[in-house]
Coordinates of C-alpha atoms in Angstrom, one line a residue:
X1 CA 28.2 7.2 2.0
X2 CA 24.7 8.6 3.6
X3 CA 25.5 7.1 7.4
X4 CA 22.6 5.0 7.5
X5 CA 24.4 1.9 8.2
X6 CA 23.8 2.4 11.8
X7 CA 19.6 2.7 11.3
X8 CA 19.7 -0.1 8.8
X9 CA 17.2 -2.4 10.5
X10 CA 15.2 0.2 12.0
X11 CA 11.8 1.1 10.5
X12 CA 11.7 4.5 9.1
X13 CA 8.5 5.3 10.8
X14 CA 5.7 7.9 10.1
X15 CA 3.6 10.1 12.5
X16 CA 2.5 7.3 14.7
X17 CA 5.1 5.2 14.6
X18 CA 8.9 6.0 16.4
X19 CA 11.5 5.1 13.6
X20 CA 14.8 6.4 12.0
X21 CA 15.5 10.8 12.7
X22 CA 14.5 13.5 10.9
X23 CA 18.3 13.7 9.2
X24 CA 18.2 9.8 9.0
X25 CA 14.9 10.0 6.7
X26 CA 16.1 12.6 4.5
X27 CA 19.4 10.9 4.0
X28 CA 16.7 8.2 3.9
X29 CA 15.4 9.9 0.6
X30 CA 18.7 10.4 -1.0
X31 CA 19.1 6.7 -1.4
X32 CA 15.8 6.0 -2.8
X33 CA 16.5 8.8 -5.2
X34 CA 19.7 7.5 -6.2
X35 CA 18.3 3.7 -6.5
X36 CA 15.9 5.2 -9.4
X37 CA 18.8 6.0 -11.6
X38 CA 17.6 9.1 -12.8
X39 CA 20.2 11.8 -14.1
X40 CA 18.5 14.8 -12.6
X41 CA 17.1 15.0 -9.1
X42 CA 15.1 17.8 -7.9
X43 CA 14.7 18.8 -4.2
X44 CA 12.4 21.3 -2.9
X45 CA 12.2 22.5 0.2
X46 CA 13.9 19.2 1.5
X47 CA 15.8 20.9 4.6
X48 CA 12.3 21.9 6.1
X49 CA 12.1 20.7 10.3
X50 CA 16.0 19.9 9.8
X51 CA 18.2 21.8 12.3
X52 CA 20.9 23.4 11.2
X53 CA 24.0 20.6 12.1
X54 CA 21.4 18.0 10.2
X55 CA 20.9 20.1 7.3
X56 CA 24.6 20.5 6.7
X57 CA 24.7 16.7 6.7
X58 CA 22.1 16.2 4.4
X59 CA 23.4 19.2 1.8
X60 CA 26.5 17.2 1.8
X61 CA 24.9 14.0 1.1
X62 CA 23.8 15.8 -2.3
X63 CA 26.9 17.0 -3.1
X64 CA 28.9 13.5 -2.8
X65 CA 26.2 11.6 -4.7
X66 CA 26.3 14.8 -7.7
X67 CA 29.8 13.9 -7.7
X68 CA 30.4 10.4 -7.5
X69 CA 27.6 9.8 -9.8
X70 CA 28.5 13.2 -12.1
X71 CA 24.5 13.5 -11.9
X72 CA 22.7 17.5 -11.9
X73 CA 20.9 18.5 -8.8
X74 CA 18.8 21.0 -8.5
X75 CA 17.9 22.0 -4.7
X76 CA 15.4 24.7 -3.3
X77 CA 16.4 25.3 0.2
X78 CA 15.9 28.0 3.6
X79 CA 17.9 29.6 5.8
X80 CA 21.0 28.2 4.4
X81 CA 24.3 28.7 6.3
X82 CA 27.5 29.9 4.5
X83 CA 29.0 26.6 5.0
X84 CA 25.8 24.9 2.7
X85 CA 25.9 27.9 0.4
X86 CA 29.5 26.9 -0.4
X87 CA 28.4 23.0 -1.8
X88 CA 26.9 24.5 -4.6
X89 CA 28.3 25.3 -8.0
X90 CA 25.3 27.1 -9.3
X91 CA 22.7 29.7 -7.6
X92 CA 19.6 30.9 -9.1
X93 CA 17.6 34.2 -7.6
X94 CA 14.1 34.4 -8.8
X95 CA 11.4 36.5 -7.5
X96 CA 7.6 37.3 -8.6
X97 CA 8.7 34.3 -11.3
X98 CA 10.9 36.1 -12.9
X99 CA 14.9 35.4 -13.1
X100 CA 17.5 38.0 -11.4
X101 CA 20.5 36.0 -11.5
X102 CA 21.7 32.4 -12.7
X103 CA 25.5 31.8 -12.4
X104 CA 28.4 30.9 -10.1
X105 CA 27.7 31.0 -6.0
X106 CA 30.8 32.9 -6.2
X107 CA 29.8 35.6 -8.4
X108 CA 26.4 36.0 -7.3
X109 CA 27.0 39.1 -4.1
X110 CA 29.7 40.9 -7.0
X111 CA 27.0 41.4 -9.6
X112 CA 24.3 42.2 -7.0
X113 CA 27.0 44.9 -5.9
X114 CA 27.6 46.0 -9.2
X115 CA 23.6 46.9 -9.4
X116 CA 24.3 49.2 -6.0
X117 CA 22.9 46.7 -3.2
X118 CA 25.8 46.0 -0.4
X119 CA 26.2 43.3 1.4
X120 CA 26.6 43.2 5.3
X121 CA 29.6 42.1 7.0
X122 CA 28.1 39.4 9.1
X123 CA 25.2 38.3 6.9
X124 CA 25.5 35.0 5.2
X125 CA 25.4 35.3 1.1
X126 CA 22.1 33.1 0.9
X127 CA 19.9 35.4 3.1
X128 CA 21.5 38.6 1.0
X129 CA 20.4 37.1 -2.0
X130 CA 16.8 35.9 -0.6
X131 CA 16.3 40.3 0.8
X132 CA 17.9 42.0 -2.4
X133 CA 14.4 42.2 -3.2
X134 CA 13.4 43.6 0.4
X135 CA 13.2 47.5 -0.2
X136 CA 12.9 47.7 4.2
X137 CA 16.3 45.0 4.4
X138 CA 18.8 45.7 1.8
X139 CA 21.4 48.4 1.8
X140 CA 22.4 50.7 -1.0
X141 CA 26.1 51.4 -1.9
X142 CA 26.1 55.6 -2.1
X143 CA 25.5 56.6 -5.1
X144 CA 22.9 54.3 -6.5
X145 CA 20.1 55.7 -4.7
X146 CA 18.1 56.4 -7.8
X147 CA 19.8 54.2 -9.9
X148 CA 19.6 50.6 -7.7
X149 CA 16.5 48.6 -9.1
X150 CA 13.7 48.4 -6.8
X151 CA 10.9 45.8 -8.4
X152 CA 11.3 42.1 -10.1
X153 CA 10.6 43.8 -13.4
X154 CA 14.0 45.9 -13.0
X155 CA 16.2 43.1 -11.9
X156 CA 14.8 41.3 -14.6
X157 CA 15.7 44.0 -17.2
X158 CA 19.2 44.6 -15.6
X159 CA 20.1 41.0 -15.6
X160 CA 18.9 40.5 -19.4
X161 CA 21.0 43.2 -20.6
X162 CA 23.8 41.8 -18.3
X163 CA 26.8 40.2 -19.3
X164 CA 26.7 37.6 -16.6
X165 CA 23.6 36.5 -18.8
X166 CA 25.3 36.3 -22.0
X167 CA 27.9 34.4 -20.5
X168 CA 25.6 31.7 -19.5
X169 CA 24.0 31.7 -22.9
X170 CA 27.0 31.4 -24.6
X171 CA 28.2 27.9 -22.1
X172 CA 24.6 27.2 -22.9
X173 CA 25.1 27.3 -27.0
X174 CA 28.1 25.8 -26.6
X175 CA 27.0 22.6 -24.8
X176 CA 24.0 22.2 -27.2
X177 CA 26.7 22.7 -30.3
X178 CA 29.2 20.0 -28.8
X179 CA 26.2 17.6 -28.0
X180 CA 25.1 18.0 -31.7
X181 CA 28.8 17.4 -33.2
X182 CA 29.2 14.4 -30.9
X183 CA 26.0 12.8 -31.5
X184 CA 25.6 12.1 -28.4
X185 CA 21.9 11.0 -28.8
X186 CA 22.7 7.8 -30.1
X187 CA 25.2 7.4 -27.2
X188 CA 22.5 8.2 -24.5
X189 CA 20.1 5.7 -26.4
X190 CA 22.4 2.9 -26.2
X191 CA 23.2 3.6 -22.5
X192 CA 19.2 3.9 -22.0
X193 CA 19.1 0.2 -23.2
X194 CA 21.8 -1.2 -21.6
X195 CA 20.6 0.3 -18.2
X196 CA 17.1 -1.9 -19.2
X197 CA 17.9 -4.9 -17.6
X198 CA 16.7 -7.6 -20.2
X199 CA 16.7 -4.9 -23.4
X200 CA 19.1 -7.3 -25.4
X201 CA 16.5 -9.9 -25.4
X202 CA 13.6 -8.1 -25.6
X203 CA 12.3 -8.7 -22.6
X204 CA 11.9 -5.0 -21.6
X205 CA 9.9 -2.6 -24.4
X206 CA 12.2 0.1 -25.7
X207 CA 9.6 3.0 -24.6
X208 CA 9.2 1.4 -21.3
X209 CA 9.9 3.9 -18.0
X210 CA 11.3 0.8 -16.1
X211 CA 14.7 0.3 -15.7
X212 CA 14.0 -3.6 -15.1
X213 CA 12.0 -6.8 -16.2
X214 CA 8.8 -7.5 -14.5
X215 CA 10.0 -11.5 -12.8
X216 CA 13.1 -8.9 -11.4
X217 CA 10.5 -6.5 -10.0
X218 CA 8.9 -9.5 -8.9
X219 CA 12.3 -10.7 -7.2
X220 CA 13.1 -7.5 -5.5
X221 CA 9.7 -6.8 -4.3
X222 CA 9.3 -9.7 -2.7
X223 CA 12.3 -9.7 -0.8
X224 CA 11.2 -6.5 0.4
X225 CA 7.9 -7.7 1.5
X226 CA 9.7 -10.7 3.4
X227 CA 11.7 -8.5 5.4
X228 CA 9.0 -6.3 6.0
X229 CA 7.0 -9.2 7.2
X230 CA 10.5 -10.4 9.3
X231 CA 10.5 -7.1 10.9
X232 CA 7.1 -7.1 12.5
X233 CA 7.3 -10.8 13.1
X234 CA 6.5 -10.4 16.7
X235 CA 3.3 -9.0 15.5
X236 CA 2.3 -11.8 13.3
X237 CA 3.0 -14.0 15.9
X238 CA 0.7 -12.6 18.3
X239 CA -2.0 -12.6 16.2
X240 CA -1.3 -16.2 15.7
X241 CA -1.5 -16.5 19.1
X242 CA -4.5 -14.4 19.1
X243 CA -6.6 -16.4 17.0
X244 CA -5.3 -20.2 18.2
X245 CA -6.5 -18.8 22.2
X246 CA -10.0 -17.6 20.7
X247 CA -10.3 -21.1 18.3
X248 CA -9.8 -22.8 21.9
X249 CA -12.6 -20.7 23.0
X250 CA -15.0 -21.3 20.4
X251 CA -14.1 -24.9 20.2
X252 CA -14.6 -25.1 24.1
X253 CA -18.4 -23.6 23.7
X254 CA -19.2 -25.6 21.2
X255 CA -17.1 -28.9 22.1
X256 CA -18.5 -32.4 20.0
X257 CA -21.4 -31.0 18.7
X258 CA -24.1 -33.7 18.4
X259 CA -25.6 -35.3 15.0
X260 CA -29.1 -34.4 16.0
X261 CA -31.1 -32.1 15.5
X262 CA -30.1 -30.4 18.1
X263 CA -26.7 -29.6 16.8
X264 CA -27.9 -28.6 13.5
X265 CA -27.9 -24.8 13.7
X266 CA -24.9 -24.8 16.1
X267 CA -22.8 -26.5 12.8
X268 CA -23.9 -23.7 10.5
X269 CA -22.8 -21.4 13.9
X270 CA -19.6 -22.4 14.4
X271 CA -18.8 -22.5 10.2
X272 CA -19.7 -19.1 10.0
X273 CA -17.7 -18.0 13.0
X274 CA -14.7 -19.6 11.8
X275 CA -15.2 -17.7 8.4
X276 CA -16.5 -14.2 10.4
X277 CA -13.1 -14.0 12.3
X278 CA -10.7 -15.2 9.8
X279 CA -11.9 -12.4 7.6
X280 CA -12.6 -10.1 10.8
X281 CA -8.2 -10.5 11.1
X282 CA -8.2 -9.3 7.4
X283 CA -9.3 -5.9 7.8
X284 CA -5.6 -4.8 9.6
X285 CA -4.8 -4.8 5.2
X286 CA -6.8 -1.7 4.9
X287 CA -5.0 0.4 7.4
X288 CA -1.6 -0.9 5.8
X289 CA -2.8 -0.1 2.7
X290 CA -3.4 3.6 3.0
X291 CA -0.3 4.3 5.4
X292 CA 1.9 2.9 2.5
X293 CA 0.3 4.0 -0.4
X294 CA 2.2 7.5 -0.4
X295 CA 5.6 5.8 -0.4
X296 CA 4.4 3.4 -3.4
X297 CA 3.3 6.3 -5.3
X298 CA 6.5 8.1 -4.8
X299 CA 8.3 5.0 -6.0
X300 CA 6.0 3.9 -8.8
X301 CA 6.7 7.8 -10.3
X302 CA 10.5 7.2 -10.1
X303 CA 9.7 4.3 -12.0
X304 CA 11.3 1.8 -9.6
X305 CA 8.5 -1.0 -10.2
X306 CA 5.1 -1.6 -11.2
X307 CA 2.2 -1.3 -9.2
X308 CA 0.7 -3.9 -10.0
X309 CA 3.9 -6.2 -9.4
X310 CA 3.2 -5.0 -6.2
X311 CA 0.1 -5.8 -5.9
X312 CA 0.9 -9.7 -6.3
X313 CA 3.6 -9.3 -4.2
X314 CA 1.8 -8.5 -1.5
X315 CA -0.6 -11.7 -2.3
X316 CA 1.9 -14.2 -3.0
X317 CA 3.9 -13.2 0.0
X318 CA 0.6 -13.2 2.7
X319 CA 0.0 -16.5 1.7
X320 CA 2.3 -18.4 3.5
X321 CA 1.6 -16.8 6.9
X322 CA -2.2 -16.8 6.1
X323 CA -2.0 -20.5 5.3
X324 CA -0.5 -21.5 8.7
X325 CA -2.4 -19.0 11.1
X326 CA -5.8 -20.4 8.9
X327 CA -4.3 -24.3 9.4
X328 CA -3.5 -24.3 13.0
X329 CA -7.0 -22.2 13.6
X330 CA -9.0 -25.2 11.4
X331 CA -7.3 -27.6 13.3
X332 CA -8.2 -26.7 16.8
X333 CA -11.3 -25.4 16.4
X334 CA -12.4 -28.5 13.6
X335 CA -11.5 -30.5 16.3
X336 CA -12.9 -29.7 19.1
X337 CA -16.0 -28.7 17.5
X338 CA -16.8 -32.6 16.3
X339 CA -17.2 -31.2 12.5
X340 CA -17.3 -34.3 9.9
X341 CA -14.7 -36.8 10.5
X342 CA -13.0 -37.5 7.1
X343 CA -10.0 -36.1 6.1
X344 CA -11.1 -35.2 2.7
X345 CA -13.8 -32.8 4.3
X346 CA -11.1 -31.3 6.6
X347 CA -9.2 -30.0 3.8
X348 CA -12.0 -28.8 2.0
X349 CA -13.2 -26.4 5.0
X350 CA -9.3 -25.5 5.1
X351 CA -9.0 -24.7 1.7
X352 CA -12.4 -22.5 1.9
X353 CA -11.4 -20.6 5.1
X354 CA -8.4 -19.8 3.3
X355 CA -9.4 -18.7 0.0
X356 CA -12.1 -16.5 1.7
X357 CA -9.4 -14.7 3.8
X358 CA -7.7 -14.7 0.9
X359 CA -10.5 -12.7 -1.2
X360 CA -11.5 -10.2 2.3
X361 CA -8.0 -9.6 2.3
X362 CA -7.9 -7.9 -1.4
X363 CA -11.2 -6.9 -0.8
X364 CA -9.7 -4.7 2.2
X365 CA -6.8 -3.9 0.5
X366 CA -8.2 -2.3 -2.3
X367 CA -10.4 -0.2 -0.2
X368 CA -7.3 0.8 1.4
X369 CA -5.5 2.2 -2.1
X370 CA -9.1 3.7 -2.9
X371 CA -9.6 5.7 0.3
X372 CA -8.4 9.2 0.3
X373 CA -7.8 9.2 4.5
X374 CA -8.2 6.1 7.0
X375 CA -11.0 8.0 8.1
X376 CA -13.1 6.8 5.1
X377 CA -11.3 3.9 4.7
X378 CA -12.6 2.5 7.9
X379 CA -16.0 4.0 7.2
X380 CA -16.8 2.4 4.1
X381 CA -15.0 -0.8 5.0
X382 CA -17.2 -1.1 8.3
X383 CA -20.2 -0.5 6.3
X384 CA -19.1 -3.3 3.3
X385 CA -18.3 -5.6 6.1
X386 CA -21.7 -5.0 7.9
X387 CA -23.5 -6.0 4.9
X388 CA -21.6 -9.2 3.7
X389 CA -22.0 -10.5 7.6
X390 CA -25.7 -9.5 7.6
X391 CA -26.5 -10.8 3.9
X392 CA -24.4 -13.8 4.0
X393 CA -26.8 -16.1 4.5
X394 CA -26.7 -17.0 7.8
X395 CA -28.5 -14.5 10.1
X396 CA -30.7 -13.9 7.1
X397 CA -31.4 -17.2 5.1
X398 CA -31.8 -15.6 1.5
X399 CA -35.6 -16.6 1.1
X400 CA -35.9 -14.4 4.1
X401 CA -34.5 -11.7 2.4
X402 CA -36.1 -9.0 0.7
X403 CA -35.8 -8.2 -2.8
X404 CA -34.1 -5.5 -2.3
X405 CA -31.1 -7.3 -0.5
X406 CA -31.3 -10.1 -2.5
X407 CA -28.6 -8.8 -5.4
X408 CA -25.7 -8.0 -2.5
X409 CA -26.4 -12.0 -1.2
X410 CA -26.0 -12.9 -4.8
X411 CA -24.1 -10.8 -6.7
X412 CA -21.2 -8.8 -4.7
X413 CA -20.9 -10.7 -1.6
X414 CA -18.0 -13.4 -1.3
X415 CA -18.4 -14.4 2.4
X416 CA -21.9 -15.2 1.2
X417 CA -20.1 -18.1 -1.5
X418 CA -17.5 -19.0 0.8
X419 CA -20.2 -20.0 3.7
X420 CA -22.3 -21.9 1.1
X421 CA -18.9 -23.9 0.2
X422 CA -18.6 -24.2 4.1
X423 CA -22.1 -25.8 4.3
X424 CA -22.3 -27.8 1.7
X425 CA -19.0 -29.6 2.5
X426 CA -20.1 -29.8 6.3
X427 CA -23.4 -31.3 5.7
X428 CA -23.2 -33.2 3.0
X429 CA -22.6 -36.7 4.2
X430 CA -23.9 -35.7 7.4
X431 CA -27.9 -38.0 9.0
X432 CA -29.2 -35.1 11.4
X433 CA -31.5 -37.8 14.2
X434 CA -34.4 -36.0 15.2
X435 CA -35.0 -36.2 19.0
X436 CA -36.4 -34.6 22.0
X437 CA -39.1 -31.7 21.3
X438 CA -37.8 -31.7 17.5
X439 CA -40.4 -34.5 17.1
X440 CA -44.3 -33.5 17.3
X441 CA -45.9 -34.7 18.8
X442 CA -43.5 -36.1 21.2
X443 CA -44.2 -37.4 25.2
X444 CA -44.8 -40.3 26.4
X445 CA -47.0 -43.1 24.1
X446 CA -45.5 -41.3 21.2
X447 CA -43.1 -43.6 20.2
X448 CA -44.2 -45.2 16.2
X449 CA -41.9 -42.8 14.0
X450 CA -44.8 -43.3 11.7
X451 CA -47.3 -41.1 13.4
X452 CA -45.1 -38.4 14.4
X453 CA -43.0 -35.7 12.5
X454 CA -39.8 -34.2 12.7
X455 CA -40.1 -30.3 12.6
X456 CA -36.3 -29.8 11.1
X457 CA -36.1 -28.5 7.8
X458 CA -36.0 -30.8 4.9
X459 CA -37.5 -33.8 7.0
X460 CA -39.2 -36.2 5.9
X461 CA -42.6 -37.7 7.1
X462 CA -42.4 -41.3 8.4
X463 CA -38.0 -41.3 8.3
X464 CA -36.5 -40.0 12.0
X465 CA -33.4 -38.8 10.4
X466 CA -32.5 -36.0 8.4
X467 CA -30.3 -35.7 5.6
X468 CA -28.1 -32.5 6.1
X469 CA -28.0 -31.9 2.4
X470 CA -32.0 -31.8 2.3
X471 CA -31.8 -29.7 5.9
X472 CA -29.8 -26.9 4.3
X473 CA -31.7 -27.0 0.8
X474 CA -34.6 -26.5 2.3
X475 CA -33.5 -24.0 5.0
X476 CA -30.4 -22.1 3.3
X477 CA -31.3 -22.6 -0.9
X478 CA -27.3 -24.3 -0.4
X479 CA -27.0 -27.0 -2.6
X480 CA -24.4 -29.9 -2.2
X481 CA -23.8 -29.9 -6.7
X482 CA -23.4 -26.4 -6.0
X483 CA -19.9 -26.6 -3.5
X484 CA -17.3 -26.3 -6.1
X485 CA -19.3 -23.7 -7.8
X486 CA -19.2 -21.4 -4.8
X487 CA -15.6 -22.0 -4.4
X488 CA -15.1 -21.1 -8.1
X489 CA -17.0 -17.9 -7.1
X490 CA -14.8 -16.7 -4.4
X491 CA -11.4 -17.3 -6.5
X492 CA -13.3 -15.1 -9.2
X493 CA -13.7 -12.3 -6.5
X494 CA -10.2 -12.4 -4.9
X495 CA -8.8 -12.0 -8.6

């Protein structure tokens, strides 16, 4: 009915992005307009940037779905050629906010005649009515030199007094009278409810705006999400790629890190690296956010679905990608990094990466939906996510920290749970052997473990290993009774 069956997998695009034509996003409009259900639509201004061929198309696109779904549409439009003049039933003339005519299109250039202003041969009836009003454009029929009105306040006066008006109040009375002898209202009412989806078994409230039940919202929405997501599939994929070349990277640098001391800051390295750039990816959510929070807006008011349907839409439906980007990243990286060899503490560090990407990725988002422009989006983004990496813990142990800092380690800052959960499941079964200049004094003839020390955190005199929960209770304040609790933590953010 619209011709968009030719642009139907095509992205409708915005300023930076090439997608579907100017014509093709208006008609783009009608649809989503006709989706909502409403009985009256309202278009203002909607031909702007159209040319003229296009804007014929799109006029007519109006007129077939007033028709076909016997719905009232009111349009404001410029420049409009005879041939779109002719679509209409109705024509209203208003200047200065005042009304000078409201009736048939085909009565509109008689009256205007009968008040003394001609119309020119070749001028099109819609810019005649738009320059009645032009004392320097219109013409006057001999005669009514004095007598042809010249401000708003006389065309108002003329066309009160009219009876062209009193014709449309009497249609006017007359519907009103007819919708009060048919009770109509109940009619409407029951219509209203059967258009509820879910209504007959309460499943929708009666004063509700929505048309449908939240799990169908939920439905819908998430289809649309999926094929969002299939449609920029090659972009997922090279980010996939993306972060699989740069685990091999890592994992190459820091490949079968030793149980020594030696190794023992490298761990806590590559753990929070592994966290850094899985949120790092994260922060595309923001710019996603803001370029489609005008068209949720605009859908949310035409009462099409919740926002915060949505909301977990969008959550549920990054999970399954997330998940296998996050996996395959663990894997090659957890790997070739040598981190602790049980399969119970490979899952764990899984199931932390994931939940914190999960969390930075809401965290994003929401900064996204609260920033007026991308401009401040990416400001105050850069400036959050500067402060969680500093005050995480890991550049900065937190009794390093000053007082001052202290409540953003331990009070707003999620990376800074989800790399104590990463710790403490890393170094928890984990015997650190002190060796080379780790031991003091060290050289030759020091070799009685009893006279010599291990400078690690959390050794202990007289024992030449170290336990990796006493290094990083001692060094970090992360404690292993504490992992599950930090994990808790992070869930409580992301929700």
């Amino acid at each position: 009915m619209y011709g968009l069956a030719g642009c139907a997998d095509t992205i409708v695009g915005n300023a930076f992005l090439r997608g579907v034509s100017g014509g093709e996003r208006k008609r783009v409009s009608i649809a989503e307009q006709v989706a909502s259900g409403a009985s009256v639509d309202v278009w203002d201004g909607s031909t702007r940037g159209l040319d003229s061929s296009s804007a014929l198309d799109y006029v007519r696109s109006l007129r077939i779905t007033t028709d076909v779904l016997r719905k009232s549409t009111v349009v404001s439009i410029y420049q409009a050629s005879e041939n779109i003049y002719e679509l209409f039933d109705k024509v209203m003339v208003v200047d200065e906010g005042r009304q000078l005519y409201f009736g048939p299109v085909s009565g509109a250039v008689a009256y205007f005649e009968s008040l003394g202003i001609q119309k020119p041969l070749r001028q099109t009836t819609a810019d005649f009515l738009t320059g009645v009003t032009q004392l320097g454009e219109r013409r006057i029929v001999p005669g009514f030199e004095d007598r042809a009105p010249r401000s708003a306040e006389d065309f108002e006066r003329m066309w009160i007094e009219s009876t062209h008006r009193s014709i449309v109040m009497q249609q006017v009375s007359a519907f009103e009278k007819q919708v009060q002898e048919d009770a109509r209202g109940h009619e409407i009412r029951e219509f209203v409810d059967q258009t509820k989806m879910g209504a007959e078994s309460n499943r929708l409230r009666r004063r509700s705006p929505y048309t449908s039940t939240i799990p169908y919202q939920f439905i819908q929405l998430f289809r649309r999400e999926t094929a969002i997501m299939w449609g920029s599939r090659y972009t997922l994929a090279f980010r996939t790629a993306y972060q699989l070349i740069f685990a091999a990277i890592v994992g190459a640098l820091f490949n079968q890190l030793p149980e020594t001391t030696d190794g023992a800051f490298l761990r806590s390295g590559v753990l929070f690296f592994a966290l850094l750039f899985s949120t790092l990816v994260a922060q595309a959510e923001m710019v996603a956010a803001v370029s489609g929070r005008l068209v949720t807006y605009k859908q949310k008011s035409l009462s099409m679905f919740h926002p915060g349907v949505l909301a977990l839409v969008q959550t549920v439906a990054d999970m399954v990608p997330n998940f296998i980007t996050i996996a395959l990243f663990s894997l090659i990286l957890y790997e070739a990094a040598g981190l602790a060899q049980t399969a119970g503490q490979f899952f764990a560090f899984l199931l932390f990466l994931f939940s914190g990407c999960l969390c930075l990725t809401a965290m994003f988002r929401l900064i996204g939906n609260a920033s007026p422009n991308l401009d401040i989006g990416h400001t105050v983004s850069g400036v959050i996510l500067l402060f969680s990496i500093l005050l995480n813990g890991y550049l900065k142990p937190p009794g390093q920290t000053g007082w001052w800092y202290r409540w953003i380690y331990w009070g707003i800052n999620p990376l800074a749970y989800a790399y104590k959960a990463l710790m403490a499941n890393e170094f928890r079964n984990l015997e650190l052997e002190c060796t080379g200049m780790s031991l003091v004094p060290s050289g030759p003839g020091f070799d009685d473990i009893a006279h010599q020390v291990c400078t690690l955190q959390g050794a202990r005199p007289g024992e030449l290993n170290v336990l990796g929960r006493d290094y990083i209770a001692v060094g970090y304040q992360i404690y292993i009774k504490d992992q599950w609790k930090n994990f808790a933590a992070v869930i409580g953010y992301w929700i």
